[in-house]
């Protein structure tokens, strides 16, 4: 049972990490566009933003499915990290968890930076 969970979580985290990488790349580009007030460039990345948003929604739906399945099996179902901890994750899975956690933090920082650039643009 734990091997199946290890596999499912590894696949989920791999998908999440790939999407997070795309988000970070997009946020970096958006930051440069905001800093230079490039309205055309911002409009040009809107379709990519929508596509990534859809991917994130699907990924979060998969997360919910995994946590519901965990709850049905009496495993921790509040967070993926708690679920992983309950199954005794391998070193590889622990590294994947650390990577996705780090990327989530980077995304928060980029979002805050972009918000600040937006506010600056509104003031001026």
PDB file of C-alpha atoms in Angstrom:
ATOM      1  CA  UNK A   1       0.000   0.000   0.000  1.00  0.00           C
ATOM      2  CA  UNK A   2       2.790   2.440   0.890  1.00  0.00           C
ATOM      3  CA  UNK A   3       4.540   1.755  -2.420  1.00  0.00           C
ATOM      4  CA  UNK A   4       1.367   2.697  -4.297  1.00  0.00           C
ATOM      5  CA  UNK A   5       1.086   5.921  -2.310  1.00  0.00           C
ATOM      6  CA  UNK A   6       4.763   6.657  -2.888  1.00  0.00           C
ATOM      7  CA  UNK A   7       4.242   6.253  -6.631  1.00  0.00           C
ATOM      8  CA  UNK A   8       1.071   8.347  -6.757  1.00  0.00           C
ATOM      9  CA  UNK A   9       2.579  11.136  -4.698  1.00  0.00           C
ATOM     10  CA  UNK A  10       5.770  11.122  -6.774  1.00  0.00           C
ATOM     11  CA  UNK A  11       3.742  11.482  -9.983  1.00  0.00           C
ATOM     12  CA  UNK A  12       1.631  14.256  -8.475  1.00  0.00           C
ATOM     13  CA  UNK A  13       4.672  16.138  -7.202  1.00  0.00           C
ATOM     14  CA  UNK A  14       6.433  15.788 -10.543  1.00  0.00           C
ATOM     15  CA  UNK A  15       3.423  17.308 -12.322  1.00  0.00           C
ATOM     16  CA  UNK A  16       3.100  20.047  -9.712  1.00  0.00           C
ATOM     17  CA  UNK A  17       6.783  20.898  -9.945  1.00  0.00           C
ATOM     18  CA  UNK A  18       6.597  21.189 -13.732  1.00  0.00           C
ATOM     19  CA  UNK A  19       3.610  23.531 -13.499  1.00  0.00           C
ATOM     20  CA  UNK A  20       5.310  25.562 -10.776  1.00  0.00           C
ATOM     21  CA  UNK A  21       8.331  25.943 -13.038  1.00  0.00           C
ATOM     22  CA  UNK A  22       6.102  27.333 -15.776  1.00  0.00           C
ATOM     23  CA  UNK A  23       4.472  29.715 -13.299  1.00  0.00           C
ATOM     24  CA  UNK A  24       7.831  30.984 -12.052  1.00  0.00           C
ATOM     25  CA  UNK A  25       9.033  31.518 -15.615  1.00  0.00           C
ATOM     26  CA  UNK A  26       5.838  33.390 -16.473  1.00  0.00           C
ATOM     27  CA  UNK A  27       6.059  35.511 -13.324  1.00  0.00           C
ATOM     28  CA  UNK A  28       9.659  36.438 -14.142  1.00  0.00           C
ATOM     29  CA  UNK A  29       8.628  37.548 -17.628  1.00  0.00           C
ATOM     30  CA  UNK A  30       5.630  39.383 -16.254  1.00  0.00           C
ATOM     31  CA  UNK A  31       7.833  41.179 -13.745  1.00  0.00           C
ATOM     32  CA  UNK A  32      10.073  42.464 -16.545  1.00  0.00           C
ATOM     33  CA  UNK A  33       7.015  43.546 -18.541  1.00  0.00           C
ATOM     34  CA  UNK A  34       5.514  45.352 -15.551  1.00  0.00           C
ATOM     35  CA  UNK A  35       8.811  47.057 -14.765  1.00  0.00           C
ATOM     36  CA  UNK A  36       8.987  48.431 -18.304  1.00  0.00           C
ATOM     37  CA  UNK A  37       5.251  49.167 -18.533  1.00  0.00           C
ATOM     38  CA  UNK A  38       4.975  46.964 -21.631  1.00  0.00           C
ATOM     39  CA  UNK A  39       1.208  46.743 -22.031  1.00  0.00           C
ATOM     40  CA  UNK A  40       1.448  44.880 -25.343  1.00  0.00           C
ATOM     41  CA  UNK A  41       3.764  42.291 -23.834  1.00  0.00           C
ATOM     42  CA  UNK A  42       1.415  41.818 -20.893  1.00  0.00           C
ATOM     43  CA  UNK A  43      -1.512  41.308 -23.250  1.00  0.00           C
ATOM     44  CA  UNK A  44       0.529  38.807 -25.253  1.00  0.00           C
ATOM     45  CA  UNK A  45       1.142  36.539 -22.252  1.00  0.00           C
ATOM     46  CA  UNK A  46      -2.514  36.495 -21.168  1.00  0.00           C
ATOM     47  CA  UNK A  47      -3.344  33.294 -23.101  1.00  0.00           C
ATOM     48  CA  UNK A  48      -0.387  31.518 -21.525  1.00  0.00           C
ATOM     49  CA  UNK A  49      -1.535  32.707 -18.106  1.00  0.00           C
ATOM     50  CA  UNK A  50      -4.980  31.225 -18.748  1.00  0.00           C
ATOM     51  CA  UNK A  51      -3.475  27.920 -19.880  1.00  0.00           C
ATOM     52  CA  UNK A  52      -1.280  27.688 -16.782  1.00  0.00           C
ATOM     53  CA  UNK A  53      -4.245  28.581 -14.585  1.00  0.00           C
ATOM     54  CA  UNK A  54      -6.184  25.661 -16.084  1.00  0.00           C
ATOM     55  CA  UNK A  55      -3.246  23.333 -15.451  1.00  0.00           C
ATOM     56  CA  UNK A  56      -3.033  24.492 -11.839  1.00  0.00           C
ATOM     57  CA  UNK A  57      -6.764  23.920 -11.370  1.00  0.00           C
ATOM     58  CA  UNK A  58      -6.432  20.358 -12.689  1.00  0.00           C
ATOM     59  CA  UNK A  59      -3.437  19.776 -10.450  1.00  0.00           C
ATOM     60  CA  UNK A  60      -5.312  21.030  -7.389  1.00  0.00           C
ATOM     61  CA  UNK A  61      -8.274  18.821  -8.298  1.00  0.00           C
ATOM     62  CA  UNK A  62      -5.862  15.868  -8.383  1.00  0.00           C
ATOM     63  CA  UNK A  63      -4.543  16.946  -4.974  1.00  0.00           C
ATOM     64  CA  UNK A  64      -8.072  16.927  -3.597  1.00  0.00           C
ATOM     65  CA  UNK A  65      -8.659  13.452  -5.052  1.00  0.00           C
ATOM     66  CA  UNK A  66      -5.484  12.143  -3.425  1.00  0.00           C
ATOM     67  CA  UNK A  67      -6.409  13.633  -0.061  1.00  0.00           C
ATOM     68  CA  UNK A  68      -9.963  12.242  -0.260  1.00  0.00           C
ATOM     69  CA  UNK A  69      -8.541   8.817  -1.049  1.00  0.00           C
ATOM     70  CA  UNK A  70      -6.171   9.153   1.897  1.00  0.00           C
ATOM     71  CA  UNK A  71      -9.046  10.058   4.206  1.00  0.00           C
ATOM     72  CA  UNK A  72     -10.967   7.001   3.016  1.00  0.00           C
ATOM     73  CA  UNK A  73      -7.976   4.862   3.971  1.00  0.00           C
ATOM     74  CA  UNK A  74      -7.550   6.489   7.381  1.00  0.00           C
ATOM     75  CA  UNK A  75      -4.403   8.384   6.412  1.00  0.00           C
ATOM     76  CA  UNK A  76      -3.736  12.069   7.104  1.00  0.00           C
ATOM     77  CA  UNK A  77      -5.754  14.061   4.606  1.00  0.00           C
ATOM     78  CA  UNK A  78      -5.125  17.682   5.505  1.00  0.00           C
ATOM     79  CA  UNK A  79      -1.897  18.233   3.537  1.00  0.00           C
ATOM     80  CA  UNK A  80       0.205  16.310   1.033  1.00  0.00           C
ATOM     81  CA  UNK A  81       3.251  16.674   3.297  1.00  0.00           C
ATOM     82  CA  UNK A  82       1.393  15.064   6.199  1.00  0.00           C
ATOM     83  CA  UNK A  83       0.185  12.261   3.961  1.00  0.00           C
ATOM     84  CA  UNK A  84       3.719  11.680   2.712  1.00  0.00           C
ATOM     85  CA  UNK A  85       5.024  11.677   6.283  1.00  0.00           C
ATOM     86  CA  UNK A  86       2.519   9.001   7.251  1.00  0.00           C
ATOM     87  CA  UNK A  87       3.692   6.621   4.542  1.00  0.00           C
ATOM     88  CA  UNK A  88       7.370   6.990   5.436  1.00  0.00           C
ATOM     89  CA  UNK A  89       8.555   8.756   2.306  1.00  0.00           C
ATOM     90  CA  UNK A  90      11.696   7.765   0.479  1.00  0.00           C
ATOM     91  CA  UNK A  91      14.565  10.182   0.125  1.00  0.00           C
ATOM     92  CA  UNK A  92      13.438  10.886  -3.446  1.00  0.00           C
ATOM     93  CA  UNK A  93       9.922  11.801  -2.336  1.00  0.00           C
ATOM     94  CA  UNK A  94      11.251  13.991   0.484  1.00  0.00           C
ATOM     95  CA  UNK A  95      13.387  15.847  -2.072  1.00  0.00           C
ATOM     96  CA  UNK A  96      10.368  16.304  -4.350  1.00  0.00           C
ATOM     97  CA  UNK A  97       8.364  17.691  -1.416  1.00  0.00           C
ATOM     98  CA  UNK A  98      11.172  20.103  -0.550  1.00  0.00           C
ATOM     99  CA  UNK A  99      11.438  21.233  -4.173  1.00  0.00           C
ATOM    100  CA  UNK A 100       7.719  21.917  -4.566  1.00  0.00           C
ATOM    101  CA  UNK A 101       7.638  23.718  -1.210  1.00  0.00           C
ATOM    102  CA  UNK A 102      10.571  25.886  -2.300  1.00  0.00           C
ATOM    103  CA  UNK A 103       8.941  26.659  -5.644  1.00  0.00           C
ATOM    104  CA  UNK A 104       5.684  27.583  -3.890  1.00  0.00           C
ATOM    105  CA  UNK A 105       7.602  30.081  -1.773  1.00  0.00           C
ATOM    106  CA  UNK A 106       9.299  31.524  -4.889  1.00  0.00           C
ATOM    107  CA  UNK A 107       5.898  31.924  -6.494  1.00  0.00           C
ATOM    108  CA  UNK A 108       4.666  33.854  -3.450  1.00  0.00           C
ATOM    109  CA  UNK A 109       7.663  36.174  -3.604  1.00  0.00           C
ATOM    110  CA  UNK A 110       7.226  36.788  -7.339  1.00  0.00           C
ATOM    111  CA  UNK A 111       3.518  37.452  -6.888  1.00  0.00           C
ATOM    112  CA  UNK A 112       4.236  39.976  -4.134  1.00  0.00           C
ATOM    113  CA  UNK A 113       6.862  41.677  -6.286  1.00  0.00           C
ATOM    114  CA  UNK A 114       4.480  41.863  -9.227  1.00  0.00           C
ATOM    115  CA  UNK A 115       1.726  43.209  -6.995  1.00  0.00           C
ATOM    116  CA  UNK A 116       4.093  45.939  -5.795  1.00  0.00           C
ATOM    117  CA  UNK A 117       5.005  46.803  -9.405  1.00  0.00           C
ATOM    118  CA  UNK A 118       1.294  47.011 -10.249  1.00  0.00           C
ATOM    119  CA  UNK A 119       0.679  49.324  -7.314  1.00  0.00           C
ATOM    120  CA  UNK A 120       3.578  51.525  -8.346  1.00  0.00           C
ATOM    121  CA  UNK A 121       2.164  51.738 -11.872  1.00  0.00           C
ATOM    122  CA  UNK A 122      -1.254  52.705 -10.529  1.00  0.00           C
ATOM    123  CA  UNK A 123       0.205  55.478  -8.382  1.00  0.00           C
ATOM    124  CA  UNK A 124       2.143  56.973 -11.277  1.00  0.00           C
TER     125      UNK A 124
END
